[in-house]
Tab-separated table of C-alpha atoms in Angstrom:
chain	number	residue	atom	x	y	z
A	1	LEU	CA	-22.430	5.289	-8.312
A	2	ARG	CA	-23.161	8.195	-6.006
A	3	THR	CA	-20.953	10.328	-3.771
A	4	ALA	CA	-21.817	13.286	-1.548
A	5	ASP	CA	-21.624	15.724	-4.480
A	6	THR	CA	-21.915	13.647	-7.661
A	7	GLU	CA	-23.965	10.892	-9.248
A	8	PHE	CA	-22.242	8.986	-12.068
A	9	ARG	CA	-24.536	7.540	-14.762
A	10	LEU	CA	-22.103	5.982	-17.225
A	11	THR	CA	-22.821	3.648	-20.128
A	12	THR	CA	-19.170	2.922	-21.021
A	13	PRO	CA	-18.505	-0.484	-19.410
A	14	PHE	CA	-14.802	0.011	-18.518
A	15	CYS	CA	-13.691	3.519	-17.588
A	16	ALA	CA	-12.379	5.781	-14.848
A	17	VAL	CA	-13.890	9.197	-14.109
A	18	SER	CA	-12.712	11.773	-11.605
A	19	LEU	CA	-13.563	15.335	-10.640
A	20	SER	CA	-10.962	17.559	-8.968
A	21	ALA	CA	-11.612	21.020	-7.562
A	22	LEU	CA	-8.750	23.240	-8.717
A	23	ASP	CA	-9.399	26.008	-6.204
A	24	GLY	CA	-9.312	24.037	-2.937
A	25	ARG	CA	-13.070	24.249	-2.372
A	26	PRO	CA	-15.520	21.372	-2.083
A	27	LEU	CA	-16.856	20.307	-5.508
A	28	SER	CA	-20.300	21.676	-4.687
A	29	GLY	CA	-18.863	25.197	-4.363
A	30	SER	CA	-15.822	25.083	-6.606
A	31	LYS	CA	-15.423	27.688	-9.342
A	32	LYS	CA	-12.847	25.590	-11.254
A	33	ILE	CA	-13.138	21.812	-11.703
A	34	LEU	CA	-11.148	19.401	-13.838
A	35	LEU	CA	-13.070	16.374	-15.148
A	36	VAL	CA	-11.033	13.397	-16.352
A	37	ALA	CA	-12.968	10.610	-18.097
A	38	ALA	CA	-10.819	7.830	-19.551
A	39	ALA	CA	-11.616	4.495	-21.134
A	40	ARG	CA	-9.382	2.453	-23.456
A	41	CYS	CA	-6.688	4.474	-25.213
A	42	ALA	CA	-3.527	3.808	-27.213
A	43	ASN	CA	-1.069	5.541	-29.509
A	44	THR	CA	-1.601	5.011	-33.229
A	45	GLY	CA	0.503	1.992	-34.251
A	46	MET	CA	1.086	0.732	-30.689
A	47	GLN	CA	1.545	-3.069	-30.739
A	48	TRP	CA	1.133	-5.613	-27.934
A	49	ASN	CA	2.962	-8.936	-27.845
A	50	ALA	CA	0.904	-12.149	-28.273
A	51	GLU	CA	0.337	-12.475	-24.495
A	52	ARG	CA	-0.734	-8.797	-24.196
A	53	THR	CA	1.793	-8.336	-21.386
A	54	SER	CA	4.167	-5.890	-23.070
A	55	ILE	CA	4.488	-3.445	-25.915
A	56	SER	CA	8.310	-3.577	-25.690
A	57	ASN	CA	9.494	-0.680	-27.845
A	58	HIS	CA	6.389	-0.609	-30.085
A	59	TRP	CA	4.911	2.541	-28.538
A	60	GLY	CA	3.498	3.949	-31.770
A	61	GLY	CA	2.878	7.679	-31.928
A	62	PRO	CA	0.325	10.444	-32.323
A	63	PRO	CA	-2.504	10.810	-32.570
A	64	LEU	CA	-3.763	9.212	-29.381
A	65	LEU	CA	-6.772	6.959	-30.062
A	66	ILE	CA	-9.409	6.977	-27.327
A	67	GLU	CA	-12.676	5.265	-26.568
A	68	PRO	CA	-14.905	8.141	-25.401
A	69	VAL	CA	-16.648	7.782	-22.053
A	70	GLU	CA	-20.404	8.139	-22.453
A	71	GLY	CA	-23.128	8.931	-19.956
A	72	GLN	CA	-23.690	11.833	-17.614
A	73	LEU	CA	-22.695	13.178	-14.238
A	74	LYS	CA	-25.039	14.991	-11.919
A	75	LEU	CA	-23.024	17.455	-9.844
A	76	ARG	CA	-24.548	19.148	-6.823
A	77	HIS	CA	-23.676	22.773	-7.596
A	78	PRO	CA	-25.880	25.846	-7.086
A	79	ALA	CA	-24.285	28.027	-9.791
A	80	SER	CA	-24.314	27.850	-13.570
A	81	LEU	CA	-21.202	26.228	-15.017
A	82	GLU	CA	-19.489	26.329	-18.374
A	83	TRP	CA	-18.283	22.937	-19.623
A	84	VAL	CA	-15.185	23.218	-21.836
A	85	PRO	CA	-13.687	20.129	-23.532
A	86	LEU	CA	-9.885	20.217	-23.739
A	87	ASP	CA	-7.716	18.864	-26.544
A	88	GLY	CA	-4.775	16.475	-26.125
A	89	ALA	CA	-2.483	19.354	-25.130
A	90	GLY	CA	-4.935	20.675	-22.512
A	91	ARG	CA	-6.143	23.608	-24.614
A	92	PRO	CA	-9.855	24.519	-24.804
A	93	GLN	CA	-11.584	23.237	-27.947
A	94	ALA	CA	-12.919	26.433	-29.526
A	95	GLY	CA	-16.650	26.614	-30.075
A	96	LYS	CA	-17.447	23.478	-28.045
A	97	GLU	CA	-18.285	25.165	-24.747
A	98	THR	CA	-21.626	24.235	-23.186
A	99	HIS	CA	-23.480	26.248	-20.571
A	100	LEU	CA	-24.924	24.160	-17.746
A	101	THR	CA	-27.753	25.627	-15.686
A	102	PRO	CA	-28.528	23.903	-12.400
A	103	ARG	CA	-31.965	22.459	-11.839
A	104	ASP	CA	-32.859	22.061	-8.167
A	105	GLY	CA	-29.200	22.738	-7.303
A	106	VAL	CA	-27.809	20.062	-9.660
A	107	CYS	CA	-25.874	20.552	-12.914
A	108	THR	CA	-26.039	17.709	-15.439
A	109	ILE	CA	-22.736	17.161	-17.251
A	110	PRO	CA	-23.077	15.255	-20.545
A	111	LEU	CA	-20.381	12.856	-21.731
A	112	ALA	CA	-20.855	11.892	-25.375
A	113	GLU	CA	-18.920	10.200	-28.169
A	114	ALA	CA	-19.114	13.397	-30.230
A	115	ASP	CA	-16.974	15.188	-27.617
A	116	ALA	CA	-14.183	12.557	-27.822
A	117	THR	CA	-11.908	13.970	-25.135
A	118	VAL	CA	-10.379	12.736	-21.907
A	119	TRP	CA	-10.201	16.135	-20.180
A	120	CYS	CA	-12.857	18.768	-19.547
A	121	PHE	CA	-12.783	21.982	-17.569
A	122	LEU	CA	-15.785	23.231	-15.635
A	123	ARG	CA	-15.851	26.848	-14.543
A	124	GLN	CA	-18.456	28.916	-12.778
A	125	ARG	CA	-20.132	31.422	-15.088
């Protein structure tokens, strides 16, 4: 899938991925971008009924179990970016930052099982 600013190359068969500029600029010039990449997820102990139409009051609890989205995004962006995975509370995961240097005006954003997060923050370096 390709848009004006991004090419999505995903290997996870069922997922939703979005990029949102947090500074009101177009993605290609934004200095702050939120990446949301979600596949199947559920609370630990959550239980569906036999028809899989309701969980009634069987919500389960933490921790949230997620299927990581895998693949890569190619974002048209002229500046170097720092990719920061966020934890379940939206806090940066210390020591997991990755520096992305554009090649021909495109930054490649990796999505891997090892990162196992739904939210990532991209900021211009």
